[in-house]
């Protein structure tokens, strides 16, 4: 750029900044200047969204109701004159006491209203700022019934998660992001004299049911976001959880579908989680809220405008005719370490405030599949359990057939040997692990009124993750389905091998 062009550019920016004091300049784009100083109430959230609904690029609708009857708002942002090529869906506050994501999504929407150029060409953006408004009003993690919504994506027992899944199915986003927060000053870190270094973290869906190319592109985006955030002097790390080094174990996000990260990925599309760091102690009136929202919006804008992502998602997902039902289904998998290297974790010295790297010899970085089982032709639910499973399958929009007259099938029954409720210290897994035995295939006559769920290429990965009886973390860890297990341990879902000849 020549000197006169540079002078002209900065003079123009200065004039625009004077004319629009509510905006600040970021490159060639304009972003709202003031980050929120306090948490937006449900009433204030509703008012803001109703105001945005009057703008030609915005439309707001109610996606459902919370347990206590609050609206679950869904905001669509799109330019009507443009052809939509990419759909993105950002949702926040599954946990009511993690509000920074909600504030960032409101900030994002208002920034786009002020400057529509912030929304890339051909992108349709959907926002659900508060999935758990009841918990948000009470400043509690769980919803009004005491349920952790981010553990309800398999059984879909709560109205909030039912509405969220319905929204995802309706939108069919190419990219979805689940917004959360984590504590930087937990007792276990403070006991070592440390504060967690990352200000914000991000991870991608890692379910072993996902195609390798989906995992690869997701990992590539997180790597690009790391570079972008560090260039902005924002401490960024791929999201991990676990104890304190050197003895504690760390791992990346859980690969199971009971959380939003992998639950959303089952519908197709790239799925991510963002966790902003918050100080839980000595944080009167959320004094770090502006910084948390700043970090969030910087990251969300980077994702929104990532040219590689926008190009890739249009070619990443195959047509239905190209999909295939897999031959094998992973049922037992966990995080491990496949090489002898030692990871290092950055922390902040609580006394000196200096950054430090500490050895983390038990950081598990590789998802290992320990067992696979052959994929059956279909799954069968007997007449006595049909009603319960009709409800579950309908919530997940999974098609099923009702047997109208008796039919002979070759099937494999499965028996629940035990549910291991304790935390697994060896493999660092949560409780609720199912130990299941599979019986030899036999020919039986199936009674009318039973359900058959076939595996087609579109729904195969979700059906397998949800219904396969041998899944280590399957339905029977939940009380509503544990009570459907027969006295002899036989499970209600049966593997169909073929029709009898």
XYZ file of C-alpha atoms in Angstrom:
501
model
C 0.000 0.000 0.000
C 1.414 3.420 -0.943
C 1.893 6.180 1.632
C -1.045 8.306 0.455
C -3.268 5.231 0.599
C -2.166 4.483 4.169
C -2.886 8.080 5.233
C -6.279 8.013 3.500
C -7.151 4.683 5.162
C -6.375 5.858 8.699
C -8.073 9.232 8.198
C -11.215 7.416 7.064
C -11.033 5.069 10.044
C -10.622 8.001 12.425
C -13.614 9.826 10.930
C -15.792 6.715 11.115
C -14.732 6.111 14.707
C -15.750 9.663 15.627
C -19.065 9.286 13.831
C -19.726 5.900 15.444
C -18.370 5.991 19.001
C -20.066 2.673 19.816
C -17.769 0.889 17.345
C -14.091 0.158 17.287
C -11.962 -0.818 14.309
C -10.549 -4.301 13.857
C -8.687 -4.463 10.554
C -11.199 -3.435 7.914
C -14.167 -4.430 10.098
C -16.002 -2.738 12.905
C -16.829 -4.384 16.219
C -18.802 -3.022 19.155
C -16.521 -1.309 21.608
C -17.981 -2.052 25.015
C -18.096 -5.590 26.316
C -20.804 -6.367 28.887
C -20.010 -5.526 32.497
C -22.781 -7.650 33.969
C -24.780 -10.736 33.042
C -27.857 -10.267 30.868
C -31.062 -11.458 32.527
C -33.609 -13.597 30.711
C -35.972 -10.609 30.371
C -33.161 -8.458 28.937
C -32.161 -11.268 26.569
C -35.736 -11.544 25.304
C -35.967 -7.775 24.782
C -32.703 -7.653 22.840
C -33.744 -10.502 20.570
C -37.151 -8.942 19.959
C -35.423 -5.711 18.929
C -33.127 -7.600 16.555
C -36.170 -9.324 15.077
C -37.169 -5.984 13.521
C -33.998 -5.856 11.397
C -34.263 -7.233 7.828
C -31.267 -9.547 8.333
C -32.582 -11.006 11.602
C -35.492 -13.247 12.508
C -36.227 -14.635 15.952
C -38.402 -17.616 16.794
C -39.169 -19.783 19.789
C -37.537 -23.202 19.511
C -39.226 -24.577 22.622
C -39.792 -23.922 26.314
C -37.695 -24.581 29.376
C -38.943 -26.625 32.324
C -40.283 -23.461 33.958
C -41.860 -22.179 30.742
C -39.231 -19.700 29.537
C -38.839 -19.392 25.782
C -35.796 -20.991 24.174
C -34.985 -18.323 21.608
C -33.461 -19.130 18.228
C -32.058 -16.235 16.190
C -31.380 -16.479 12.458
C -29.017 -14.027 10.761
C -28.831 -14.025 6.969
C -28.772 -11.634 4.040
C -31.879 -12.371 1.956
C -30.275 -11.224 -1.258
C -27.481 -13.812 -1.018
C -27.482 -17.518 -1.822
C -26.809 -19.495 1.347
C -23.835 -21.805 1.020
C -22.840 -22.402 4.650
C -25.010 -22.770 7.745
C -23.504 -22.264 11.186
C -25.174 -22.809 14.553
C -23.762 -21.446 17.822
C -25.487 -22.322 21.095
C -24.642 -21.442 24.691
C -25.453 -21.792 28.373
C -26.395 -25.454 28.568
C -24.931 -24.918 32.016
C -26.718 -21.987 33.630
C -23.692 -20.772 35.606
C -21.572 -20.443 32.443
C -22.905 -17.177 30.957
C -19.989 -15.826 28.880
C -21.062 -17.750 25.789
C -24.538 -16.238 25.977
C -23.082 -12.753 26.305
C -20.719 -13.384 23.396
C -23.548 -14.535 21.111
C -25.571 -11.417 21.945
C -22.495 -9.277 21.310
C -21.897 -11.102 18.020
C -25.470 -10.473 16.857
C -25.388 -6.784 17.730
C -21.995 -6.357 16.061
C -23.352 -7.866 12.835
C -26.371 -5.569 13.066
C -24.030 -2.575 13.296
C -21.864 -3.841 10.458
C -23.363 -6.593 8.238
C -19.937 -7.117 6.613
C -19.017 -9.119 9.701
C -21.270 -11.881 8.357
C -19.331 -13.499 5.482
C -20.997 -13.795 2.119
C -23.224 -16.850 1.768
C -23.261 -17.665 5.508
C -26.497 -18.238 7.390
C -25.842 -17.941 11.123
C -28.156 -19.367 13.792
C -27.784 -18.517 17.486
C -29.393 -20.064 20.568
C -27.916 -17.833 23.296
C -29.420 -19.659 26.279
C -30.336 -23.338 26.184
C -30.870 -23.327 29.958
C -32.527 -20.023 30.920
C -33.915 -21.490 34.178
C -30.434 -22.396 35.351
C -29.170 -19.044 34.122
C -31.663 -17.137 36.274
C -30.631 -19.209 39.320
C -26.906 -19.125 38.479
C -26.782 -22.923 38.690
C -25.277 -25.528 36.385
C -28.370 -27.729 36.047
C -31.861 -26.992 34.816
C -34.905 -26.499 37.060
C -35.348 -30.279 37.420
C -31.733 -30.733 38.498
C -30.630 -32.306 35.214
C -27.254 -31.668 33.599
C -28.325 -30.861 30.046
C -24.913 -31.700 28.648
C -25.363 -35.313 29.771
C -28.844 -35.633 28.247
C -28.105 -35.878 24.522
C -28.585 -39.640 24.401
C -31.887 -40.060 26.237
C -33.288 -36.544 25.550
C -35.386 -36.478 28.693
C -35.351 -32.707 29.199
C -37.413 -30.181 27.187
C -34.360 -28.004 26.643
C -32.277 -30.711 24.957
C -35.275 -31.928 22.950
C -35.687 -28.391 21.581
C -31.957 -28.095 20.902
C -31.893 -31.312 18.865
C -34.987 -30.281 16.958
C -33.245 -27.011 16.060
C -30.121 -28.850 14.876
C -32.179 -31.192 12.695
C -34.103 -28.270 11.232
C -31.009 -26.188 10.495
C -28.659 -29.019 9.489
C -25.617 -26.828 10.175
C -22.314 -27.393 8.445
C -20.659 -26.100 11.632
C -22.000 -26.113 15.191
C -20.353 -24.745 18.341
C -21.332 -25.490 21.947
C -20.262 -22.655 24.285
C -19.145 -23.349 27.884
C -16.799 -22.098 30.641
C -14.243 -23.729 32.921
C -12.681 -22.593 36.204
C -9.087 -21.392 35.990
C -8.586 -21.341 39.767
C -9.735 -24.785 40.875
C -8.593 -26.031 44.277
C -6.371 -28.752 42.819
C -4.393 -26.246 40.741
C -4.248 -23.639 43.513
C -2.883 -26.271 45.905
C 0.175 -26.451 43.628
C 0.491 -22.672 43.519
C -0.782 -22.532 39.940
C -3.599 -20.959 37.942
C -4.654 -22.545 34.677
C -2.975 -20.722 31.798
C -5.543 -20.963 28.997
C -7.999 -18.103 28.766
C -10.045 -19.992 26.224
C -9.990 -23.520 24.814
C -11.608 -25.321 21.898
C -12.021 -28.953 20.883
C -13.759 -30.946 18.184
C -16.112 -33.926 18.114
C -14.055 -37.098 18.385
C -16.632 -39.900 18.294
C -15.120 -42.988 16.613
C -18.285 -43.149 14.498
C -17.204 -40.019 12.626
C -15.387 -40.243 9.303
C -11.625 -39.649 9.358
C -11.920 -36.667 7.011
C -14.383 -35.007 9.412
C -11.945 -35.470 12.301
C -9.052 -34.203 10.166
C -10.800 -31.000 9.053
C -12.045 -30.335 12.575
C -8.535 -30.708 13.982
C -7.203 -28.404 11.259
C -9.659 -25.667 12.224
C -8.696 -25.881 15.899
C -5.026 -25.614 14.902
C -5.767 -22.513 12.822
C -7.726 -20.999 15.705
C -4.788 -21.598 18.039
C -2.483 -19.659 15.751
C -4.986 -16.821 15.334
C -5.671 -16.469 19.060
C -2.017 -16.518 20.070
C -1.406 -13.798 17.473
C -4.031 -11.761 19.340
C -2.267 -12.385 22.692
C -5.103 -14.603 23.891
C -3.923 -17.711 25.722
C -5.453 -20.566 23.712
C -5.169 -24.328 24.089
C -7.014 -27.314 22.723
C -9.610 -28.125 25.378
C -8.632 -30.772 27.900
C -9.861 -31.936 31.288
C -8.435 -33.947 34.150
C -6.302 -33.758 37.265
C -3.122 -31.864 38.038
C 0.254 -33.085 36.727
C 2.382 -35.004 37.253
C 0.191 -37.690 38.867
C -3.188 -36.578 37.553
C -4.393 -37.727 34.152
C -5.510 -35.343 31.424
C -7.451 -36.058 28.224
C -9.377 -34.271 25.506
C -13.178 -34.137 25.243
C -15.201 -37.281 25.913
C -16.112 -39.061 22.652
C -19.595 -40.170 23.758
C -22.879 -38.892 22.313
C -24.486 -37.960 25.649
C -22.889 -34.498 25.353
C -23.730 -31.769 22.866
C -20.332 -31.922 21.163
C -20.710 -35.433 19.750
C -24.499 -35.476 19.929
C -24.687 -32.661 17.383
C -22.061 -34.325 15.194
C -24.345 -37.340 14.720
C -26.549 -35.240 12.414
C -23.645 -34.461 10.095
C -21.476 -31.368 10.037
C -18.439 -30.278 12.025
C -19.061 -29.912 15.746
C -16.951 -28.031 18.301
C -16.927 -27.011 21.944
C -15.476 -23.754 23.290
C -14.614 -23.298 26.955
C -13.780 -19.817 28.257
C -11.713 -19.570 31.433
C -13.386 -17.928 34.438
C -12.113 -17.153 37.920
C -14.548 -18.859 40.298
C -12.970 -17.423 43.444
C -12.601 -13.752 44.414
C -14.622 -12.751 41.363
C -17.222 -10.442 42.811
C -19.711 -9.216 40.202
C -17.892 -11.172 37.482
C -15.131 -8.605 37.172
C -13.466 -10.698 34.443
C -16.662 -10.959 32.344
C -15.569 -8.342 29.758
C -12.325 -10.225 29.137
C -14.121 -13.570 28.856
C -16.579 -12.143 26.325
C -13.740 -10.474 24.433
C -11.907 -13.802 24.120
C -15.092 -15.543 23.042
C -16.045 -13.041 20.362
C -12.534 -12.887 18.943
C -12.590 -16.665 18.562
C -16.130 -16.823 17.167
C -15.388 -14.144 14.587
C -12.271 -16.073 13.544
C -14.337 -19.226 13.015
C -17.042 -17.297 11.204
C -14.606 -15.757 8.756
C -12.200 -18.684 8.294
C -11.926 -18.930 4.513
C -10.529 -22.445 4.552
C -13.462 -23.638 6.646
C -16.022 -21.917 4.428
C -14.479 -23.546 1.381
C -14.090 -27.003 2.919
C -17.572 -27.461 4.371
C -19.163 -27.097 0.954
C -17.264 -30.137 -0.315
C -16.685 -32.090 2.870
C -20.022 -33.829 3.219
C -20.940 -36.387 0.576
C -24.301 -36.841 -1.081
C -26.619 -39.422 0.440
C -25.920 -41.788 -2.438
C -22.225 -41.866 -1.498
C -22.816 -42.865 2.142
C -22.405 -46.455 3.286
C -23.394 -48.439 6.357
C -20.197 -49.426 8.201
C -19.297 -53.088 8.667
C -18.047 -52.686 12.239
C -19.201 -50.572 15.168
C -16.767 -49.419 17.912
C -18.203 -50.240 21.339
C -15.275 -49.773 23.707
C -12.871 -46.867 23.304
C -10.872 -44.579 25.553
C -8.107 -41.975 25.622
C -4.549 -43.317 25.846
C -0.999 -42.406 24.792
C 0.606 -44.120 21.803
C 4.103 -42.619 21.961
C 6.715 -42.182 24.677
C 6.862 -38.384 24.576
C 5.804 -36.284 27.554
C 3.320 -33.475 27.031
C 3.819 -30.140 28.759
C 1.013 -27.988 30.119
C 1.325 -24.206 30.516
C 0.276 -22.751 33.879
C 0.619 -19.425 35.653
C 2.544 -19.150 38.912
C 0.031 -17.802 41.423
C 2.673 -15.760 43.264
C 4.877 -14.388 40.482
C 2.210 -14.462 37.710
C 4.860 -15.875 35.395
C 4.014 -18.457 32.767
C 5.472 -21.918 33.349
C 5.569 -25.215 31.461
C 5.103 -28.298 33.610
C 5.535 -31.913 32.575
C 2.285 -33.847 32.165
C 3.411 -37.470 31.730
C -0.173 -38.742 32.005
C -1.677 -36.562 29.284
C -3.581 -38.981 27.036
C -3.727 -37.694 23.468
C -4.895 -40.658 21.365
C -8.368 -42.158 21.107
C -7.974 -45.942 21.170
C -10.642 -48.398 20.027
C -10.445 -51.515 22.207
C -13.375 -53.439 20.726
C -15.592 -53.465 17.625
C -18.621 -55.604 16.851
C -20.138 -56.572 13.514
C -22.959 -54.278 12.442
C -26.306 -56.116 12.333
C -28.892 -55.757 9.618
C -31.289 -54.009 12.001
C -32.315 -53.689 15.636
C -35.475 -55.161 17.129
C -37.485 -53.984 20.144
C -40.163 -56.338 21.394
C -43.800 -55.340 21.765
C -43.543 -54.974 25.549
C -40.910 -52.233 25.213
C -42.109 -50.696 21.945
C -43.797 -47.704 23.564
C -40.705 -46.554 25.468
C -38.487 -46.860 22.405
C -41.000 -45.214 20.079
C -40.670 -42.119 22.257
C -36.863 -42.235 22.202
C -36.614 -42.851 18.459
C -39.092 -40.076 17.691
C -37.089 -37.606 19.789
C -34.016 -38.479 17.702
C -35.981 -38.472 14.428
C -34.998 -42.090 13.749
C -37.396 -44.010 11.519
C -38.737 -47.411 12.566
C -41.160 -50.039 11.241
C -43.967 -51.611 13.237
C -44.350 -55.367 12.696
C -48.002 -55.939 11.807
C -47.945 -59.745 11.906
C -45.593 -62.375 13.343
C -42.361 -62.898 11.419
C -39.425 -65.320 11.756
C -36.014 -63.658 12.199
C -32.498 -64.762 13.035
C -31.410 -62.636 15.983
C -28.760 -62.233 18.660
C -29.888 -61.478 22.197
C -27.590 -59.614 24.554
C -27.347 -59.917 28.331
C -26.305 -57.181 30.733
C -23.765 -58.752 33.089
C -23.291 -55.657 35.215
C -23.299 -51.873 35.332
C -20.066 -50.549 36.782
C -21.128 -47.400 38.588
C -17.752 -46.425 40.070
C -15.245 -44.141 38.375
C -12.663 -46.227 36.511
C -9.254 -45.246 37.902
C -7.361 -47.409 35.409
C -8.848 -45.926 32.233
C -9.995 -42.639 33.772
C -13.636 -43.111 32.757
C -16.885 -42.021 34.296
C -19.247 -44.453 35.973
C -22.115 -46.119 34.133
C -20.109 -48.634 32.108
C -22.103 -51.582 30.776
C -20.584 -55.063 30.628
C -22.612 -57.048 28.089
C -22.494 -60.607 26.712
C -23.842 -61.531 23.275
C -25.658 -64.835 22.805
C -25.453 -67.151 19.790
C -27.732 -66.314 16.866
C -31.034 -68.175 16.900
C -34.231 -68.208 14.860
C -37.279 -66.844 16.677
C -40.776 -65.728 15.810
C -41.264 -62.023 16.520
C -44.667 -60.935 17.716
C -46.778 -58.251 16.092
C -46.366 -54.820 17.631
C -42.565 -55.078 17.813
C -40.359 -52.394 16.290
C -37.608 -52.843 13.730
C -35.006 -50.125 13.172
C -33.096 -50.664 9.939
C -29.668 -49.148 9.333
C -29.580 -46.946 6.277
C -26.515 -44.942 5.207
C -27.926 -41.654 6.508
C -28.830 -42.703 10.039
C -26.408 -45.594 10.620
C -23.892 -43.883 12.888
C -26.559 -42.434 15.158
C -28.558 -45.682 15.361
C -25.414 -47.644 16.204
C -24.297 -45.189 18.892
C -27.769 -45.147 20.428
C -29.081 -48.711 20.151
C -26.155 -51.142 19.930
C -26.569 -53.248 23.111
C -22.824 -53.816 23.501
C -21.916 -50.129 23.740
C -19.883 -49.682 26.897
C -21.662 -46.389 27.583
C -25.123 -47.323 26.360
C -28.692 -46.623 27.327
C -28.690 -48.870 30.389
C -26.640 -46.502 32.510
C -29.839 -44.410 32.727
C -32.581 -45.412 35.219
C -35.411 -45.143 32.673
C -33.766 -47.836 30.513
C -32.140 -49.876 33.260
C -35.627 -50.774 34.487
C -36.417 -52.276 31.049
C -33.736 -54.960 31.503
C -35.281 -58.389 32.172
C -34.698 -60.195 35.468
C -32.280 -62.549 33.711
C -30.321 -59.576 32.340
C -31.579 -59.836 28.765
C -31.609 -56.411 27.101
C -34.690 -55.008 25.327
C -32.813 -54.195 22.090
C -32.055 -57.285 19.972
C -29.596 -57.539 17.086
C -31.286 -58.707 13.841
C -28.943 -60.768 11.670
C -31.326 -61.676 8.844
C -34.768 -62.948 7.950
C -35.290 -66.655 8.394
C -35.185 -68.625 5.145
